[in-house]
Amino acid sequence: MSDFLSRVAVNILESFSKIHRVAILVTSKRTERALRRALMDEAASPIISPAIFTIEQFMMDLSGLSTANTMDQLIVLYDSYKKIKNNNAESLEDFLKWSPTVLKDFDEIERFGVDIDKVYKDLKEIESISQWGLEEPTKLMTRRINLWKEIPELFKVFQKNMENERIGTPGHIFNSASPANTGPSLEKIKNWSKQNEIDNFVFVGFNALPQPELALFKKIEENYKTQTFWDVDEHYIHNPKAEAGKHLRDNIKQLPKAMTEDLVNPPASFLTSKIEFSVLKANGNIAIAKAIGEILDSPKLKTSNYNKCAVVLTDEKLLIPVLQAFPDEIFEANVTMGMALHSTNFYSSLDVLFQLQEAKEISGSYSSKLLESSFKNSICCYIYYGPSSSGQSLNMNAQIKALKDSQKIYWSVNETLDLLRKHSEFWGGFDNSNSFLKALEKKLISYSSNLFSTWEKEPVELCIKAIRRISGWNGSLTLKFHTLRQLFRQFAKESPINFIGEPFEGIQIMGLLETRNLDFETVIIAPCNEGVLPSQRGNSSFLTNDIRKAHKIFFPRDNEAITAYHTYRLIQRAKQVYFLVNNNSEGLHSSETSRFVQQMEFELSQYSGVSWKNHELELELNPSTLDQDREIINSSRVIQRTLKKLIEKGLSPSSGSTYIRNPYKFYLTFILGIQEEKTIEDRLPANIRGNILHDLHQDLYTNYNSTLLWDFNKVKTSLEKSLLKYFPGSNISGHLLLEKKVIQKIANDWSQNEGRRIKRKKEKGEKWKVSFVEEFLESSLELSNGKIIKIRGKADRIEEWEKYWVIIDLKTGSFKKNDIQFNQWSDLLDRAKKKDKAFQLLMYTWLLSRQEKFESIKKFKAGISSMRHPTKAISYLNWDGKADLEHKDLVDFENFVLVPLIESILNPEIPFRDTLEL
């Protein structure tokens, strides 16, 4: 079976003797190149090529306008808005909240040739009706009505300003070239035909025709010899319920009979072809990419022609994973779809610089996460160091380490400058966005000059171009950095990075739109999920459904019908079709198979030449890559290292409890000194909250011991001092503000309750005082082999009561009373019983009892005080039903717990095993 463009080429060659005087209008640049190739292949002898134009290029020629990118449109629209509003214009920040939606609506209204005055008059009336009966409309309601009144004037000024710059939106270009009611003037078409030496027209491969295009088709057909070729199939043309044929059936009704021959008598490719369909379901994008690689590496495809194979990606995020999953044997592939600038690593790196300026503008400080991102990316490293003379890659690892070691969540600008010391211009902040853009442009030009590959240079050059455009406009007003970043992000979304390749050699990697009018023997489409194919319906329009219906503007379902047509058309002459479905529900995407695929399975299975298979795919795991049981054999060398550490540094309550929970972690952390990489969370970590509250506890009780007064005023000053370490900057917002409020609430509640406790004790005349706060305790322990081990720890608070000395351990997190209750000494060493908090309390108490002046003390107590729940009484350690601890109890703790624990650590028969999963 010949492909569509080959059939078109044969017909054109047979129908026109002077083919060089034929204008062929096609749907895309890719179709243009493919049709030229088909004409060359089908021509019996050398010919002068016909003039082939995309419909967009033809409309631009007729209108005399070129297409403006979204950023240019926004800039012109804001200038137009200021002109009609004079001194009452909103700020650019507020304008950008609604203007992208208005621009999209403008384009749709013009694309369908609708009178904009009527549209917004109807919108205003709908809004007025919705407010009918209300005593007083809200400000928002009034604002919307006023906006609908002003928009027609804004539209006219906007279009005039755009035309003055010889640019337009796609919709305006089409409507200007071919007005919906009349089509282009005959004089305009004749002038164009004369200029391009055209006598005849051919239309190839169109589908949905909005009014301006419909008027163009009719006008040309009335005045020129015309041929029209439709790439269709009987299956969806003659079935009135098939959404793929919706717009084609409309064309039969609206176009002259001579232009619809292919539509009335379409070919029946699905009926006569032999097609193998496979639906493959995989979990996640990586699995889909690997599945595509395996399909391409399969014997069936290796024996076929890769030039006739297309990988069609409905989600651009799959592009890089798919390229990386290609088999090594595939040397040629052509990427037609391009990749949006905002998806590149370069844009992500550059955006960090915008975020730095935005953060300084909003709060006067930087989050540690943002600083870490800036220190890690290549652009910032280049800005900091300049070009590398040695050719080695530069890094800011020293700054990253200092950042993590500090454990600060936020850094002030001055603290950041002290950390960097030199070349810190982009971290110190700029006075205004103009100076920032000039400095950034200069750095990017220098950066680009040190790049060698086109792939690396192109995104840099695109960004330099955007910076120059914004700078030229920014001179008339000062943009806030937040607004500047919005504009730049909008530009990045609309700017593709184009790949260089050969469209007729190797596997073709494409988006669905790029496949128009092209035929392939093997088609792989991924992912085929509802919400992706077709894309999820958005709400980014002010045009309501009743407005769309009244003015014949497409509904979302009409756009979905276009997608359905492209999908059915792509596979109608294929031999092998693979639909890959993402079985994972990631983000807002559904794991449901696209309804197009489900419809095809139901509809196409009726044809004798169609076979259909469904498969579930799983990524195979290599057992050798899975974590194995980890342990460190207690060799003589290991024992010597451990013993030396215990003698010199000692064993603390926290390190002892770590050994009980996980010996492997104990050895790595406390013996080898290997710490987990420090991370700084976006949300306040529990340990930092604990540090702040412990600092408050120490300040208040230290002051109390010296003055015997509980000073509530100290709470505020102490908190401010501690909070400033972790929350620099004056403008804290969001979850960090909530964290700060939580800490302040805990601190105030705790200090008030402690004040009341102290007052009650004084009123009762109890003998009580706080003797030590954050007291360092140390003692030695002799093992059975005569070795002396150091035991040390720091107690939060030590109180002297009439009959007891009491150790209080503060907790800012949660705990259960059962955590500090046990019946036998062996319970403390049983990791399954999780008595590490009880072990720590006993170890602190043992250390206190070993101090010289406490040897005569008869009784001790140890308990946990919850700062989060200050009204709850202190929970005391309970051993076999009693809370008192005497010296003999602590001697038993030493003999039955502490000594066996240390001897276990030094036992060559007991390895340091990882018990994390036990």
GROMACS .gro file of N, CA and C in nm, residues 446-522:
model
  231
  446SER      N    1   2.979   3.563   2.808
  446SER     CA    2   3.110   3.504   2.840
  446SER      C    3   3.099   3.352   2.854
  447TYR      N    4   2.993   3.307   2.921
  447TYR     CA    5   2.972   3.163   2.941
  447TYR      C    6   2.954   3.092   2.808
  448SER      N    7   2.874   3.151   2.718
  448SER     CA    8   2.849   3.092   2.587
  448SER      C    9   2.976   3.079   2.505
  449SER      N   10   3.065   3.177   2.517
  449SER     CA   11   3.189   3.175   2.438
  449SER      C   12   3.281   3.061   2.478
  450ASN      N   13   3.257   3.002   2.596
  450ASN     CA   14   3.339   2.890   2.642
  450ASN      C   15   3.273   2.754   2.618
  451LEU      N   16   3.158   2.755   2.549
  451LEU     CA   17   3.091   2.630   2.514
  451LEU      C   18   3.125   2.594   2.370
  452PHE      N   19   3.124   2.464   2.342
  452PHE     CA   20   3.166   2.420   2.209
  452PHE      C   21   3.054   2.352   2.131
  453SER      N   22   2.963   2.284   2.199
  453SER     CA   23   2.859   2.211   2.126
  453SER      C   24   2.737   2.300   2.104
  454THR      N   25   2.672   2.281   1.989
  454THR     CA   26   2.551   2.356   1.957
  454THR      C   27   2.442   2.327   2.058
  455TRP      N   28   2.436   2.202   2.102
  455TRP     CA   29   2.334   2.160   2.200
  455TRP      C   30   2.346   2.241   2.329
  456GLU      N   31   2.469   2.273   2.371
  456GLU     CA   32   2.487   2.353   2.492
  456GLU      C   33   2.465   2.501   2.465
  457LYS      N   34   2.505   2.546   2.347
  457LYS     CA   35   2.499   2.689   2.317
  457LYS      C   36   2.356   2.740   2.294
  458GLU      N   37   2.271   2.658   2.230
  458GLU     CA   38   2.142   2.709   2.186
  458GLU      C   39   2.056   2.762   2.301
  459PRO      N   40   2.040   2.689   2.414
  459PRO     CA   41   1.959   2.747   2.522
  459PRO      C   42   2.018   2.875   2.579
  460VAL      N   43   2.151   2.885   2.580
  460VAL     CA   44   2.214   3.007   2.630
  460VAL      C   45   2.182   3.124   2.538
  461GLU      N   46   2.193   3.101   2.407
  461GLU     CA   47   2.165   3.208   2.310
  461GLU      C   48   2.018   3.251   2.316
  462LEU      N   49   1.928   3.154   2.335
  462LEU     CA   50   1.786   3.189   2.348
  462LEU      C   51   1.762   3.279   2.468
  463CYS      N   52   1.827   3.247   2.580
  463CYS     CA   53   1.809   3.326   2.702
  463CYS      C   54   1.869   3.466   2.687
  464ILE      N   55   1.982   3.476   2.620
  464ILE     CA   56   2.042   3.608   2.596
  464ILE      C   57   1.947   3.693   2.513
  465LYS      N   58   1.885   3.631   2.413
  465LYS     CA   59   1.789   3.703   2.328
  465LYS      C   60   1.671   3.754   2.411
  466ALA      N   61   1.620   3.669   2.501
  466ALA     CA   62   1.507   3.709   2.586
  466ALA      C   63   1.547   3.822   2.681
  467ILE      N   64   1.667   3.812   2.737
  467ILE     CA   65   1.714   3.915   2.830
  467ILE      C   66   1.723   4.050   2.759
  468ARG      N   67   1.772   4.049   2.636
  468ARG     CA   68   1.782   4.175   2.560
  468ARG      C   69   1.643   4.233   2.531
  469ARG      N   70   1.548   4.144   2.501
  469ARG     CA   71   1.411   4.193   2.472
  469ARG      C   72   1.350   4.255   2.597
  470ILE      N   73   1.366   4.190   2.711
  470ILE     CA   74   1.309   4.244   2.835
  470ILE      C   75   1.382   4.371   2.875
  471SER      N   76   1.514   4.373   2.859
  471SER     CA   77   1.592   4.491   2.896
  471SER      C   78   1.549   4.612   2.815
  472GLY      N   79   1.524   4.591   2.685
  472GLY     CA   80   1.481   4.702   2.601
  472GLY      C   81   1.348   4.759   2.644
  473TRP      N   82   1.262   4.673   2.695
  473TRP     CA   83   1.130   4.718   2.740
  473TRP      C   84   1.134   4.766   2.885
  474ASN      N   85   1.223   4.705   2.964
  474ASN     CA   86   1.230   4.732   3.107
  474ASN      C   87   1.279   4.873   3.137
  475GLY      N   88   1.340   4.938   3.037
  475GLY     CA   89   1.392   5.072   3.061
  475GLY      C   90   1.284   5.172   3.095
  476SER      N   91   1.160   5.146   3.047
  476SER     CA   92   1.052   5.241   3.070
  476SER      C   93   0.985   5.223   3.206
  477LEU      N   94   1.012   5.112   3.274
  477LEU     CA   95   0.957   5.090   3.407
  477LEU      C   96   1.048   4.992   3.481
  478THR      N   97   1.037   4.992   3.612
  478THR     CA   98   1.121   4.903   3.693
  478THR      C   99   1.040   4.780   3.730
  479LEU      N  100   1.081   4.665   3.679
  479LEU     CA  101   1.012   4.540   3.709
  479LEU      C  102   1.058   4.485   3.843
  480LYS      N  103   0.965   4.433   3.919
  480LYS     CA  104   1.003   4.358   4.038
  480LYS      C  105   1.062   4.225   3.993
  481PHE      N  106   1.148   4.170   4.076
  481PHE     CA  107   1.214   4.045   4.037
  481PHE      C  108   1.114   3.931   4.024
  482HIS      N  109   1.010   3.931   4.106
  482HIS     CA  110   0.907   3.828   4.094
  482HIS      C  111   0.841   3.834   3.957
  483THR      N  112   0.811   3.956   3.912
  483THR     CA  113   0.749   3.975   3.781
  483THR      C  114   0.845   3.937   3.669
  484LEU      N  115   0.969   3.977   3.685
  484LEU     CA  116   1.071   3.944   3.585
  484LEU      C  117   1.082   3.793   3.569
  485ARG      N  118   1.079   3.722   3.679
  485ARG     CA  119   1.090   3.576   3.673
  485ARG      C  120   0.967   3.516   3.603
  486GLN      N  121   0.849   3.572   3.628
  486GLN     CA  122   0.728   3.525   3.560
  486GLN      C  123   0.740   3.541   3.409
  487LEU      N  124   0.785   3.657   3.367
  487LEU     CA  125   0.801   3.683   3.223
  487LEU      C  126   0.900   3.586   3.161
  488PHE      N  127   1.010   3.565   3.231
  488PHE     CA  128   1.114   3.478   3.177
  488PHE      C  129   1.065   3.333   3.171
  489ARG      N  130   0.988   3.293   3.272
  489ARG     CA  131   0.933   3.156   3.272
  489ARG      C  132   0.837   3.138   3.155
  490GLN      N  133   0.756   3.241   3.129
  490GLN     CA  134   0.663   3.235   3.016
  490GLN      C  135   0.738   3.218   2.885
  491PHE      N  136   0.846   3.293   2.871
  491PHE     CA  137   0.928   3.283   2.751
  491PHE      C  138   0.986   3.142   2.737
  492ALA      N  139   1.035   3.086   2.847
  492ALA     CA  140   1.098   2.953   2.843
  492ALA      C  141   0.999   2.844   2.804
  493LYS      N  142   0.873   2.859   2.845
  493LYS     CA  143   0.772   2.759   2.810
  493LYS      C  144   0.742   2.759   2.661
  494GLU      N  145   0.757   2.875   2.597
  494GLU     CA  146   0.720   2.889   2.456
  494GLU      C  147   0.839   2.872   2.362
  495SER      N  148   0.959   2.851   2.416
  495SER     CA  149   1.080   2.850   2.332
  495SER      C  150   1.136   2.709   2.323
  496PRO      N  151   1.128   2.646   2.205
  496PRO     CA  152   1.181   2.510   2.191
  496PRO      C  153   1.330   2.508   2.158
  497ILE      N  154   1.398   2.405   2.208
  497ILE     CA  155   1.535   2.377   2.167
  497ILE      C  156   1.525   2.277   2.052
  498ASN      N  157   1.569   2.317   1.935
  498ASN     CA  158   1.555   2.232   1.817
  498ASN      C  159   1.675   2.141   1.799
  499PHE      N  160   1.647   2.017   1.764
  499PHE     CA  161   1.752   1.919   1.736
  499PHE      C  162   1.786   1.923   1.587
  500ILE      N  163   1.909   1.887   1.556
  500ILE     CA  164   1.952   1.880   1.416
  500ILE      C  165   1.956   1.733   1.376
  501GLY      N  166   1.886   1.698   1.268
  501GLY     CA  167   1.885   1.559   1.226
  501GLY      C  168   1.838   1.546   1.083
  502GLU      N  169   1.832   1.423   1.036
  502GLU     CA  170   1.791   1.392   0.899
  502GLU      C  171   1.650   1.332   0.904
  503PRO      N  172   1.550   1.401   0.845
  503PRO     CA  173   1.411   1.356   0.858
  503PRO      C  174   1.378   1.229   0.781
  504PHE      N  175   1.470   1.180   0.698
  504PHE     CA  176   1.440   1.060   0.619
  504PHE      C  177   1.533   0.944   0.650
  505GLU      N  178   1.615   0.959   0.753
  505GLU     CA  179   1.708   0.852   0.790
  505GLU      C  180   1.694   0.819   0.938
  506GLY      N  181   1.685   0.691   0.967
  506GLY     CA  182   1.681   0.647   1.106
  506GLY      C  183   1.543   0.660   1.169
  507ILE      N  184   1.538   0.627   1.296
  507ILE     CA  185   1.412   0.634   1.371
  507ILE      C  186   1.373   0.780   1.391
  508GLN      N  187   1.244   0.807   1.376
  508GLN     CA  188   1.193   0.943   1.393
  508GLN      C  189   1.127   0.955   1.530
  509ILE      N  190   1.175   1.051   1.609
  509ILE     CA  191   1.117   1.076   1.741
  509ILE      C  192   1.037   1.206   1.731
  510MET      N  193   0.907   1.197   1.756
  510MET     CA  194   0.818   1.308   1.720
  510MET      C  195   0.712   1.331   1.826
  511GLY      N  196   0.654   1.451   1.823
  511GLY     CA  197   0.529   1.476   1.891
  511GLY      C  198   0.416   1.438   1.799
  512LEU      N  199   0.295   1.428   1.851
  512LEU     CA  200   0.183   1.382   1.769
  512LEU      C  201   0.155   1.477   1.652
  513LEU      N  202   0.165   1.608   1.674
  513LEU     CA  203   0.138   1.704   1.566
  513LEU      C  204   0.236   1.691   1.451
  514GLU      N  205   0.362   1.655   1.483
  514GLU     CA  206   0.463   1.644   1.377
  514GLU      C  207   0.437   1.527   1.283
  515THR      N  208   0.349   1.435   1.322
  515THR     CA  209   0.324   1.316   1.239
  515THR      C  210   0.222   1.342   1.128
  516ARG      N  211   0.164   1.462   1.124
  516ARG     CA  212   0.057   1.489   1.026
  516ARG      C  213   0.101   1.454   0.883
  517ASN      N  214   0.017   1.372   0.816
  517ASN     CA  215   0.034   1.333   0.675
  517ASN      C  216   0.152   1.239   0.651
  518LEU      N  217   0.222   1.194   0.757
  518LEU     CA  218   0.335   1.103   0.740
  518LEU      C  219   0.290   0.961   0.771
  519ASP      N  220   0.352   0.865   0.701
  519ASP     CA  221   0.318   0.725   0.721
  519ASP      C  222   0.441   0.647   0.768
  520PHE      N  223   0.419   0.554   0.863
  520PHE     CA  224   0.526   0.469   0.915
  520PHE      C  225   0.475   0.326   0.925
  521GLU      N  226   0.566   0.232   0.908
  521GLU     CA  227   0.528   0.091   0.921
  521GLU      C  228   0.519   0.051   1.068
  522THR      N  229   0.610   0.104   1.150
  522THR     CA  230   0.609   0.074   1.294
  522THR      C  231   0.588   0.204   1.370
   0.00000   0.00000   0.00000
